[in-house]
Amino acid sequence: MRDAFASSQPTPEEFQRRLNDLMRHLQVPPPATGDAQSNFDRSVEPTSGDAADAAFQFQRKPRDVKAHLDRFVIQQDEAKKVLSVALCDHYHAVQAALAGKAMPNYTKQNIILLGPTGVGKTYLVRSMADLIGVPFVKADATKFSETGYVGGDVEDIVRELVRRADGDIARAQHGIIYIDEIDKLASAPNSSGRDVSGRGVQTNLLKLMEETEVPARSPQDMAAQIQAMMEAQRGGKKGPATINTKHILFVVSGAFDGLDKIVRKRLREATIGFAAKPHSAADAVSVLGDTQTRDFIDFGFEPEFIGRLPVRVVCQPLAVDDLFHILKTSEGSIIRQYEQDFAAYGIEVLFHDDGLRRIAERAGEEKTGARGLMTVSERALRDFKFELPSTHVKRFVVTRELVDRPAAALRQLLAEHANEERVVMRQLVHDYGERFAKEHFLALRFTDTAADALIAEALEKQLSVRDLCGQKFKDFQFGLKLIAGNTGRKEFTLDADAVAAPEQVLSEWVVASYRKEG
Ligand SMILES: Nc1ncnc2c1ncn2[C@@H]1O[C@H](COP(=O)(O)OP(=O)(O)OP(=O)(O)O)[C@@H](O)[C@H]1O
Ligand SMILES: [Mg+2]
C-alpha cells in the first residue's frame, strides 16, 4: 500500500482537492501537528517545572530523584535506582553541553525497560519527567511504520515533543521520549508479521536516538509545508526549522515475552559440563536481569539498535501486598481519585484496609499488574457511583464484603439509609404534633400509617416533613378549635385518610361536631 504522497506526483484533481483542504486549514489557526499524532497518548499535559526557563539547570542527585519516585511508584527499587542515576547523568551531560563544555566521549544514557504489563514502567518515566519538568511524550512502537504512512513516522514523535513544549524547540531538544511495545519491532521468526517493517523502524529510531535533525514541520503534512512557505514569504519568524535529537533522552520498554527463554538457554549452554545449573528454577524476571546484548539480538533486534540502549532496567511483577500498598500509600493511588469523584456529590467514602486488601487480592488475579486495581475497583463501585448521587446517602465504607458483593452491599446501604431516615422523619412528624399542642392547646397525634404516608409524600415531593405538615394541616387549628368548642374534645388522632385528604376530613369532623352539639 503506497500513499500518493510517497509516490512522486499526485494527479491534478488530487492536488486540487488537497489544496482546497489546505486553504480551509489556513483560515483557522493551522493545527500544530499532523494527523499521525493521534497515535500519541495525550493524557498528560505539557509539564512545567524547573526546565521551563531557557537556561536549563539541573542540580539533582540520584537520591533526590529516587525519593520523588518513591512517593508515586511502589517497589521497583532497583529500577528506580538505575533510572535515577541514568537521568542525573544524562541531564548533567546536557547541562554541560549547553554551557559549552562538550564531553566528546559521552554515551547517551538511553534506557530499555523490561517487565510485565502494568507494573509501573511508564509511570516511572512519566514521574521522572514531571519532577524535572521536561516535556515528555509517550508513543507506541506498533503505531510506526517504516514509510510513515500506515501509522506514523518516527520523526512525528519528536515533533509531538515540541508540541508538548508549547512550541519551544529548545525545551523539546532535552525532553524525554518514551516508546512502548518496543519488543514488537523484533524481527525474530516467531514475532508475528512485522519483520521487515520492524527492522526499518528500528533503523529510523536508531538515527533519532543517536543524533539527527528532524524538520519541525512534517514533510508529509502539506498544510504545514505550505504554511511554512507562506511564513517565509511574509518574512516571518526565523527560529530553527529543525529539532536536534542529540540531547533527547529515549526510554523504550516492552514485556519481551520469551526473552527469558533465550537468556536461560544461553546460561544453560554456558554451564554445560559444569554441575551447577544456575537459574534453572529462577523466575522469568530474575533471569531477565542477566540479559545481555546478545540475547536481545537473538530476540530479533539489530545490534546497532540495542547498542544505543546502554541502560537496562528490569521491573518486577507486583505481589498482592505491593498492590495493597499502591492503593494505600502511592500519591497517585486510584483511591484518591474515587474519593474526589464521590466528593463532587458531597459523598464521603472511607476505604477500610480489609476492603483495600480485597481489591488488591482480586487485582492480583487479573494478572495485569496495578491496572487490575482499576478494573476491580470499577467493578465494585460502578453502581455506587451511579446510584448514590441521587440519594441522601452522604457517606459509606468500602469493606471486604462490599468488594465481594457490591450489589448486595448497595441494597443494604440504601435500605439502612431509608430506615434511618424513616426513624428521623417519624420523629419530625410527632414533633409537628407536639408543637401544635403547645401553640393551640390541642393534642394532635398521628397514627403510624399516617406518619408513613407523610414521609412517603415528603420524599416524593422533596419537601421537608415540617413544611409538608404545615401545608396540609394549616386550617386544622381553626377547625379543631371549633370542634373543641362544640364537643369539649381536646385530643385528635390523624390517620392516613386525613393525610390523603386533610380538608375533607377536617370539614366532616366539623360538621359532625355540630350534629353532636345539636
Ligand atoms: N509500582 C507501581 N506503583 C504505583 N502505581 C503503579 C505501579 N505500577 C503501576 N501503577 C499504576 O498502574 C498504572 C499503569 O502502570 P504503567 O502504565 O506504568 O504500566 P506499564 O508497566 O507501563 O505497563 P505496560 O507494559 O502495559 O505499558 C499506572 O498509571 C499507575 O497508576
Ligand atoms: Mg506502559
Short mmCIF file of N, CA and C and ligand atoms in Angstrom, two decimals, residues 72-74 76 116-123 178 180 318 326 330 370-371, ligand 1:
data_model
loop_
_atom_site.label_atom_id
_atom_site.label_comp_id
_atom_site.label_asym_id
_atom_site.label_seq_id
_atom_site.Cartn_x
_atom_site.Cartn_y
_atom_site.Cartn_z
N PHE A 72 5.42 8.00 44.42
CA PHE A 72 4.37 7.57 43.49
C PHE A 72 4.45 6.08 43.17
N VAL A 73 5.67 5.61 42.95
CA VAL A 73 5.84 4.24 42.46
C VAL A 73 6.25 3.34 43.62
N ILE A 74 5.46 2.29 43.84
CA ILE A 74 5.74 1.35 44.92
C ILE A 74 6.63 0.24 44.35
N GLN A 76 9.89 -1.70 42.80
CA GLN A 76 10.77 -1.37 41.67
C GLN A 76 11.99 -0.60 42.15
N PRO A 116 6.82 -7.07 33.06
CA PRO A 116 5.43 -7.39 32.69
C PRO A 116 4.54 -6.15 32.64
N THR A 117 3.34 -6.35 32.18
CA THR A 117 2.44 -5.21 31.98
C THR A 117 1.94 -4.66 33.32
N GLY A 118 1.78 -3.35 33.35
CA GLY A 118 1.12 -2.71 34.49
C GLY A 118 1.90 -2.66 35.79
N VAL A 119 3.23 -2.73 35.71
CA VAL A 119 3.99 -2.73 36.96
C VAL A 119 4.71 -1.40 37.22
N GLY A 120 4.48 -0.42 36.34
CA GLY A 120 5.00 0.91 36.64
C GLY A 120 6.06 1.43 35.68
N LYS A 121 6.25 0.78 34.55
CA LYS A 121 7.31 1.22 33.64
C LYS A 121 7.03 2.64 33.14
N THR A 122 5.87 2.80 32.55
CA THR A 122 5.51 4.12 32.05
C THR A 122 5.42 5.12 33.20
N TYR A 123 4.85 4.66 34.28
CA TYR A 123 4.63 5.54 35.42
C TYR A 123 5.95 6.09 35.97
N TYR A 178 9.34 8.38 25.20
CA TYR A 178 9.12 7.05 25.74
C TYR A 178 8.39 6.22 24.69
N ASP A 180 6.78 2.60 23.89
CA ASP A 180 6.31 1.36 24.49
C ASP A 180 6.24 0.26 23.43
N LEU A 318 4.26 -7.35 40.46
CA LEU A 318 3.78 -6.83 41.74
C LEU A 318 2.97 -7.91 42.47
N ILE A 326 0.15 0.10 46.93
CA ILE A 326 -0.12 1.09 45.88
C ILE A 326 -1.41 1.83 46.20
N SER A 330 0.52 5.09 47.60
CA SER A 330 1.03 5.86 46.46
C SER A 330 0.26 7.17 46.34
N ALA A 370 -0.80 -3.40 38.29
CA ALA A 370 -1.62 -2.43 39.02
C ALA A 370 -2.84 -2.00 38.21
N ARG A 371 -2.83 -2.28 36.91
CA ARG A 371 -4.01 -1.95 36.13
C ARG A 371 -5.25 -2.68 36.65
N1 LIG B 1 4.77 0.13 41.03
C1 LIG B 1 3.68 0.93 40.99
N2 LIG B 1 3.43 1.80 41.98
C2 LIG B 1 2.33 2.60 41.94
N3 LIG B 1 1.45 2.59 40.93
C3 LIG B 1 1.65 1.75 39.91
C4 LIG B 1 2.78 0.89 39.88
N4 LIG B 1 2.73 0.18 38.75
C5 LIG B 1 1.64 0.57 38.09
N5 LIG B 1 0.98 1.51 38.78
C6 LIG B 1 -0.30 2.12 38.39
O1 LIG B 1 -0.80 1.43 37.27
C7 LIG B 1 -0.89 2.26 36.13
C8 LIG B 1 -0.35 1.53 34.92
O2 LIG B 1 1.04 1.34 35.06
P1 LIG B 1 2.07 1.64 33.89
O3 LIG B 1 1.42 2.43 32.83
O4 LIG B 1 3.29 2.21 34.47
O5 LIG B 1 2.30 0.17 33.38
P2 LIG B 1 3.48 -0.37 32.45
O6 LIG B 1 4.44 -1.09 33.30
O7 LIG B 1 3.98 0.73 31.61
O8 LIG B 1 2.65 -1.43 31.61
P3 LIG B 1 2.66 -1.73 30.02
O9 LIG B 1 3.79 -2.62 29.75
O10 LIG B 1 1.34 -2.44 29.83
O11 LIG B 1 2.72 -0.41 29.34
C9 LIG B 1 -0.09 3.49 36.48
O12 LIG B 1 -0.63 4.62 35.90
C10 LIG B 1 -0.18 3.55 37.98
O13 LIG B 1 -1.34 4.21 38.38
#
